[in-house]
Short mmCIF file of C-alpha atoms in Angstrom, two decimals:
data_model
loop_
_atom_site.label_atom_id
_atom_site.label_comp_id
_atom_site.label_asym_id
_atom_site.label_seq_id
_atom_site.Cartn_x
_atom_site.Cartn_y
_atom_site.Cartn_z
CA MET Y 1 138.02 103.41 85.17
CA ASP Y 2 137.78 105.93 87.97
CA MET Y 3 137.17 103.62 90.97
CA THR Y 4 136.50 106.59 93.27
CA ALA Y 5 133.67 107.78 91.04
CA ALA Y 6 132.29 104.26 90.88
CA ILE Y 7 132.31 103.89 94.65
CA LEU Y 8 130.66 107.27 95.27
CA GLU Y 9 127.95 106.86 92.65
CA PRO Y 10 124.61 106.70 94.49
CA GLU Y 11 122.42 103.67 94.06
CA PRO Y 12 119.08 104.26 92.31
CA VAL Y 13 116.19 104.79 94.67
CA ALA Y 14 113.40 102.23 94.31
CA PRO Y 15 109.96 103.74 93.67
CA SER Y 16 107.58 103.75 96.60
CA VAL Y 17 104.96 101.02 96.55
CA LEU Y 18 102.63 103.21 98.60
CA ASP Y 19 102.48 107.00 98.60
CA PHE Y 20 99.57 107.59 100.95
CA LEU Y 21 97.47 105.57 103.40
CA TRP Y 22 94.06 106.12 104.96
CA LEU Y 23 93.51 104.32 108.25
CA GLU Y 24 89.86 104.21 109.24
CA LEU Y 25 89.94 103.92 113.02
CA THR Y 26 86.23 103.25 113.47
CA ASN Y 27 83.01 103.19 111.55
CA GLN Y 28 81.24 104.90 114.46
CA CYS Y 29 80.52 108.62 114.30
CA ASN Y 30 78.82 111.15 116.54
CA LEU Y 31 77.07 112.60 113.46
CA LYS Y 32 74.66 111.01 110.97
CA CYS Y 33 75.46 112.94 107.78
CA VAL Y 34 72.95 112.40 105.00
CA HIS Y 35 75.70 111.85 102.42
CA CYS Y 36 78.20 109.80 104.47
CA TYR Y 37 80.32 107.58 102.22
CA SER Y 38 80.78 105.00 105.01
CA GLU Y 39 77.21 105.19 106.32
CA SER Y 40 78.53 105.95 109.80
CA GLY Y 41 76.52 106.89 112.85
CA PRO Y 42 76.46 106.62 116.65
CA ALA Y 43 75.47 102.95 116.55
CA SER Y 44 77.56 101.75 113.57
CA THR Y 45 80.22 99.79 115.44
CA GLU Y 46 79.80 96.36 113.85
CA ARG Y 47 82.82 96.80 111.57
CA ASN Y 48 85.21 97.79 114.38
CA ILE Y 49 87.49 94.74 114.45
CA LEU Y 50 91.08 96.06 114.34
CA ASP Y 51 92.65 97.09 117.64
CA ALA Y 52 95.52 99.44 118.46
CA ASP Y 53 98.16 96.75 117.98
CA HIS Y 54 96.79 95.99 114.50
CA TYR Y 55 96.93 99.65 113.54
CA MET Y 56 100.46 100.15 114.89
CA ARG Y 57 101.69 97.15 112.96
CA LEU Y 58 99.99 98.40 109.79
CA LEU Y 59 101.62 101.81 110.18
CA SER Y 60 105.03 100.12 110.42
CA GLU Y 61 104.31 97.95 107.39
CA ALA Y 62 103.14 100.96 105.39
CA TYR Y 63 106.32 102.83 106.27
CA ASP Y 64 108.39 99.85 105.11
CA LEU Y 65 106.54 100.05 101.77
CA GLY Y 66 107.74 103.63 101.34
CA CYS Y 67 104.64 105.41 102.64
CA ARG Y 68 105.34 108.72 104.36
CA ARG Y 69 101.84 110.21 104.50
CA VAL Y 70 98.94 108.90 106.55
CA GLN Y 71 95.47 110.13 107.36
CA PHE Y 72 93.44 108.89 110.31
CA ILE Y 73 89.76 108.96 109.44
CA GLY Y 74 86.51 107.17 110.28
CA GLY Y 75 83.70 107.31 111.00
CA GLU Y 76 84.97 109.82 113.51
CA PRO Y 77 88.60 108.94 114.39
CA THR Y 78 88.58 110.86 117.68
CA LEU Y 79 86.16 108.24 119.01
CA ASN Y 80 89.00 105.70 118.95
CA ARG Y 81 90.78 105.99 122.30
CA ALA Y 82 94.04 104.82 120.70
CA LEU Y 83 94.27 107.83 118.36
CA ALA Y 84 96.91 109.63 120.44
CA ARG Y 85 99.06 106.47 120.62
CA LEU Y 86 98.76 105.93 116.89
CA ILE Y 87 99.75 109.52 116.15
CA GLN Y 88 102.80 109.17 118.36
CA HIS Y 89 103.75 105.89 116.69
CA ALA Y 90 103.39 107.40 113.21
CA ASP Y 91 105.53 110.38 114.20
CA GLU Y 92 108.23 108.24 115.79
CA SER Y 93 108.21 105.95 112.74
CA GLY Y 94 109.08 108.90 110.49
CA PHE Y 95 105.86 109.78 108.70
CA GLU Y 96 106.22 113.23 107.13
CA LEU Y 97 102.50 114.04 107.02
CA ILE Y 98 100.08 112.94 109.72
CA GLU Y 99 96.57 114.21 109.15
CA VAL Y 100 93.37 113.63 111.10
CA TYR Y 101 90.09 114.05 109.25
CA THR Y 102 87.59 114.89 111.99
CA ASN Y 103 84.23 116.59 112.19
CA LEU Y 104 85.67 118.66 115.08
CA VAL Y 105 82.45 118.36 117.04
CA LYS Y 106 84.46 117.29 120.07
CA LEU Y 107 88.14 118.04 120.69
CA SER Y 108 89.52 117.38 124.15
CA PRO Y 109 92.39 119.50 125.51
CA SER Y 110 94.62 116.41 125.76
CA LEU Y 111 94.01 115.43 122.14
CA LEU Y 112 94.68 118.99 120.97
CA ASP Y 113 97.96 118.84 122.90
CA THR Y 114 98.80 115.62 121.05
CA PHE Y 115 98.09 117.33 117.73
CA ILE Y 116 100.40 120.19 118.66
CA ARG Y 117 103.18 117.95 119.98
CA HIS Y 118 103.29 115.84 116.83
CA ARG Y 119 102.52 118.62 114.31
CA VAL Y 120 99.34 116.95 113.12
CA ALA Y 121 97.46 118.49 110.20
CA ILE Y 122 93.70 118.75 110.59
CA ALA Y 123 91.00 118.36 107.96
CA THR Y 124 87.30 118.88 108.47
CA SER Y 125 84.09 119.64 106.60
CA VAL Y 126 81.72 122.59 106.82
CA TYR Y 127 78.53 122.27 104.82
CA ALA Y 128 77.04 125.74 105.13
CA ASP Y 129 77.45 129.14 106.70
CA ALA Y 130 73.92 128.83 108.07
CA PRO Y 131 73.79 126.63 111.21
CA ASP Y 132 70.38 125.17 110.37
CA VAL Y 133 71.51 124.02 106.91
CA HIS Y 134 74.75 122.49 108.24
CA ASP Y 135 72.95 120.78 111.12
CA ALA Y 136 70.29 119.39 108.78
CA ILE Y 137 73.04 117.72 106.74
CA THR Y 138 74.82 116.29 109.81
CA MET Y 139 71.43 115.47 111.36
CA THR Y 140 72.82 116.74 114.67
CA ARG Y 141 71.65 119.97 116.26
CA GLY Y 142 74.49 122.20 117.43
CA SER Y 143 77.16 120.54 115.27
CA HIS Y 144 77.79 123.73 113.26
CA LYS Y 145 78.53 125.78 116.37
CA LYS Y 146 80.85 123.13 117.84
CA THR Y 147 82.77 122.57 114.61
CA LEU Y 148 83.41 126.29 114.08
CA ALA Y 149 84.48 126.74 117.71
CA ASN Y 150 87.02 123.93 117.38
CA ILE Y 151 88.25 125.25 114.03
CA ALA Y 152 89.12 128.42 115.94
CA ARG Y 153 90.97 126.39 118.59
CA VAL Y 154 92.95 124.51 115.95
CA LYS Y 155 93.91 127.75 114.21
CA ALA Y 156 94.89 129.37 117.52
CA ALA Y 157 97.16 126.40 118.17
CA GLY Y 158 99.02 127.11 114.93
CA LEU Y 159 98.13 123.79 113.30
CA GLN Y 160 97.63 123.36 109.57
CA ILE Y 161 93.95 123.05 108.78
CA ARG Y 162 91.98 122.56 105.61
CA VAL Y 163 88.23 122.63 105.23
CA GLY Y 164 86.15 120.82 102.65
CA VAL Y 165 82.79 122.01 101.35
CA ILE Y 166 80.67 119.30 99.76
CA GLY Y 167 78.02 120.51 97.36
CA MET Y 168 74.64 118.76 97.45
CA GLU Y 169 70.98 119.56 97.05
CA GLN Y 170 70.61 120.65 100.68
CA ASN Y 171 73.28 123.39 100.52
CA ALA Y 172 73.37 124.28 96.83
CA ASP Y 173 72.48 127.92 97.48
CA ARG Y 174 74.93 128.34 100.38
CA ILE Y 175 78.27 127.45 98.75
CA ASP Y 176 79.50 130.98 97.99
CA ASP Y 177 78.48 132.28 101.42
CA THR Y 178 80.15 129.31 103.07
CA TYR Y 179 83.43 130.09 101.30
CA ARG Y 180 83.22 133.70 102.40
CA MET Y 181 82.55 132.71 105.99
CA LEU Y 182 85.53 130.33 106.04
CA GLN Y 183 87.82 132.96 104.55
CA GLU Y 184 86.66 135.43 107.18
CA LEU Y 185 87.61 132.82 109.79
CA GLY Y 186 91.13 132.83 108.34
CA ILE Y 187 90.92 129.52 106.46
CA SER Y 188 92.98 129.71 103.29
CA ASN Y 189 93.00 126.02 102.39
CA ILE Y 190 89.45 125.35 101.21
CA GLY Y 191 88.39 122.57 98.87
CA PHE Y 192 85.16 121.85 97.07
CA ASP Y 193 83.66 118.64 95.77
CA ARG Y 194 80.27 117.45 94.67
CA VAL Y 195 78.56 114.74 96.66
CA ARG Y 196 79.28 111.32 95.15
CA ASP Y 197 76.84 108.43 94.71
CA ILE Y 198 78.55 106.33 97.33
CA GLY Y 199 77.40 105.16 100.75
CA ARG Y 200 74.36 106.91 102.22
CA ALA Y 201 74.28 109.41 99.34
CA ARG Y 202 73.73 106.61 96.85
CA GLY Y 203 70.17 105.93 97.94
CA GLU Y 204 68.68 103.27 95.69
CA ARG Y 205 71.12 103.91 92.84
CA GLU Y 206 73.65 101.27 91.87
CA CYS Y 207 77.21 102.02 92.94
CA SER Y 208 79.46 102.71 89.95
CA MET Y 209 83.20 103.21 89.56
CA GLY Y 210 82.30 106.27 87.54
CA SER Y 211 81.27 107.96 90.80
CA LEU Y 212 84.88 107.93 91.99
CA CYS Y 213 87.25 110.83 91.36
CA GLY Y 214 89.87 108.55 89.81
CA ASN Y 215 92.66 109.39 92.22
CA CYS Y 216 92.46 105.88 93.69
CA ALA Y 217 94.04 104.57 90.50
CA ASN Y 218 97.33 105.84 91.96
CA ASN Y 219 99.63 104.47 94.69
CA ILE Y 220 97.24 105.06 97.57
CA LEU Y 221 95.32 102.62 99.77
CA ALA Y 222 92.73 102.57 102.52
CA ILE Y 223 92.32 100.10 105.36
CA GLY Y 224 88.95 99.89 107.07
CA PRO Y 225 88.31 99.12 110.75
CA ASP Y 226 87.36 95.60 109.65
CA GLY Y 227 90.73 95.05 107.98
CA VAL Y 228 89.39 95.35 104.42
CA VAL Y 229 91.79 97.05 102.00
CA ALA Y 230 90.48 99.17 99.13
CA PRO Y 231 92.07 101.54 96.60
CA CYS Y 232 90.61 104.45 98.59
CA ILE Y 233 88.02 105.10 101.28
CA MET Y 234 85.34 105.67 98.64
CA SER Y 235 86.00 102.44 96.72
CA LYS Y 236 85.23 99.83 99.36
CA GLN Y 237 82.87 98.01 97.02
CA TRP Y 238 85.95 97.08 95.01
CA SER Y 239 88.10 95.85 97.89
CA VAL Y 240 91.32 94.01 97.10
CA GLY Y 241 91.87 91.93 100.23
CA SER Y 242 91.90 91.88 104.01
CA VAL Y 243 94.84 92.30 106.37
CA LEU Y 244 93.15 89.72 108.61
CA THR Y 245 93.88 86.99 106.07
CA THR Y 246 96.71 88.36 103.88
CA SER Y 247 99.76 90.46 104.66
CA PHE Y 248 99.43 94.14 103.83
CA LYS Y 249 102.59 93.99 101.74
CA ASP Y 250 101.20 91.19 99.59
CA ILE Y 251 97.98 93.13 99.03
CA ALA Y 252 99.90 96.31 98.14
CA VAL Y 253 101.78 94.54 95.32
CA SER Y 254 99.01 92.18 94.22
CA ASN Y 255 97.82 91.73 90.65
CA GLU Y 256 94.25 92.21 91.89
CA LEU Y 257 95.11 95.72 93.06
CA VAL Y 258 96.83 96.53 89.77
CA GLN Y 259 93.81 95.38 87.79
CA THR Y 260 91.35 97.24 90.03
CA ARG Y 261 93.32 100.46 89.66
CA ARG Y 262 93.26 100.05 85.88
CA LEU Y 263 89.50 99.59 85.92
CA ILE Y 264 89.07 102.72 88.07
CA ALA Y 265 91.32 104.76 85.77
CA SER Y 266 89.29 103.65 82.77
CA ALA Y 267 85.92 104.26 84.44
CA THR Y 268 86.85 107.77 85.58
CA ALA Y 269 88.67 109.01 82.46
CA GLN Y 270 86.80 111.93 80.94
CA ASP Y 271 86.00 112.05 77.22
CA GLY Y 272 88.82 109.69 76.47
CA GLY Y 273 91.36 112.19 77.75
CA PRO Y 274 93.68 112.07 80.73
CA ASN Y 275 92.15 111.53 84.13
CA PRO Y 276 92.00 114.87 85.99
CA CYS Y 277 93.31 113.16 89.11
CA GLU Y 278 96.56 111.99 87.60
CA PRO Y 279 99.74 113.07 89.40
CA ASP Y 280 100.79 116.66 88.78
CA ARG Y 281 97.31 117.60 87.64
CA SER Y 282 94.69 119.43 89.65
CA CYS Y 283 91.97 117.12 90.90
CA MET Y 284 89.03 119.21 89.77
CA PRO Y 285 87.06 120.94 91.06
CA ASN Y 286 89.69 121.64 93.69
CA CYS Y 287 92.61 123.95 93.01
CA SER Y 288 95.36 122.14 94.92
CA PRO Y 289 97.77 119.59 93.44
CA SER Y 290 97.11 115.88 93.12
CA TYR Y 291 95.66 113.76 95.93
CA ASN Y 292 93.02 116.40 96.59
CA CYS Y 293 89.70 114.68 96.06
CA LEU Y 294 87.48 115.55 98.98
CA PRO Y 295 86.51 114.63 101.57
CA CYS Y 296 89.50 112.50 102.25
CA SER Y 297 92.71 113.53 100.68
CA PRO Y 298 95.88 115.05 102.10
CA ASN Y 299 96.54 118.51 100.75
CA ALA Y 300 97.54 120.08 104.06
CA GLY Y 301 100.00 122.88 103.50
CA GLN Y 302 98.93 123.39 99.90
CA PRO Y 303 96.42 126.25 100.04
CA CYS Y 304 94.43 127.58 97.16
CA GLU Y 305 95.79 130.58 95.32
CA PRO Y 306 95.24 133.86 97.17
CA ASN Y 307 91.97 135.64 96.51
CA ARG Y 308 90.56 132.80 94.43
CA TRP Y 309 87.72 130.43 95.14
CA CYS Y 310 88.23 126.70 94.89
CA ASP Y 311 84.95 126.57 92.99
CA PRO Y 312 85.98 126.24 89.33
CA SER Y 313 83.17 128.55 88.24
CA LYS Y 314 84.90 131.35 90.21
CA ARG Y 315 88.27 130.93 88.51
#
């Protein structure tokens, strides 16, 4: 036996328990969007239990589980004063993708500097090219103007940015014009999704797993500001534990999580065929690779094909 070859043979790499993590830093938001999945608003602070130390520990635990991609979201994550510290901790821990999903209504110079220093990717939503339509959806006058102005600042800073357009009754006739406006602003990474019957958009309808995109059947997890862990930020009704009572590692490898993911995969499979959100498949109707179900997912750096809409009807 060639002992040299045996010694140099690399050990097999264990699969990652966790590929991607959402950290919801607050349930408070400076907007009151009519379709908000988390039903956030200026006064919705009752779920804000975790503090900066909790979040830093969770980032470390996620990294130990093999996670290298994290998104800070809310509510509006920029309302959490610890955001800059958490970004620094994630960067120093070795996360390869750090993304902040923000409405970009307010972006302080110091926070923008933090984004630049730590190469943070930015994600946001624009609901219409027309200010009155966008502002009617956010229920906040002037939000359209502020978001577009800060998109320009983010682009000028050289940061990766992606913009999601969510189709709903209020903006159904503005989708094409909104895409054109964003392209004229130099945004190449544009995603589209329909509004889902979750959170404030659900109204009086019963919440169903069939409303999910199905991507949360994969190795991704979300932790809310109250410590509740769910397969994704949209699937809180099917939570699988709380980091306030159980270790994150135990939750991430629990049988309950495995079973919940199986139920989601079954509920979101289309016509008995493969789920469109499976790895290496496009998560329709977006045209980026997997983990691209708006409004939450990390596809920074993976723009749509040149000169093509993300709207599947334009393909």
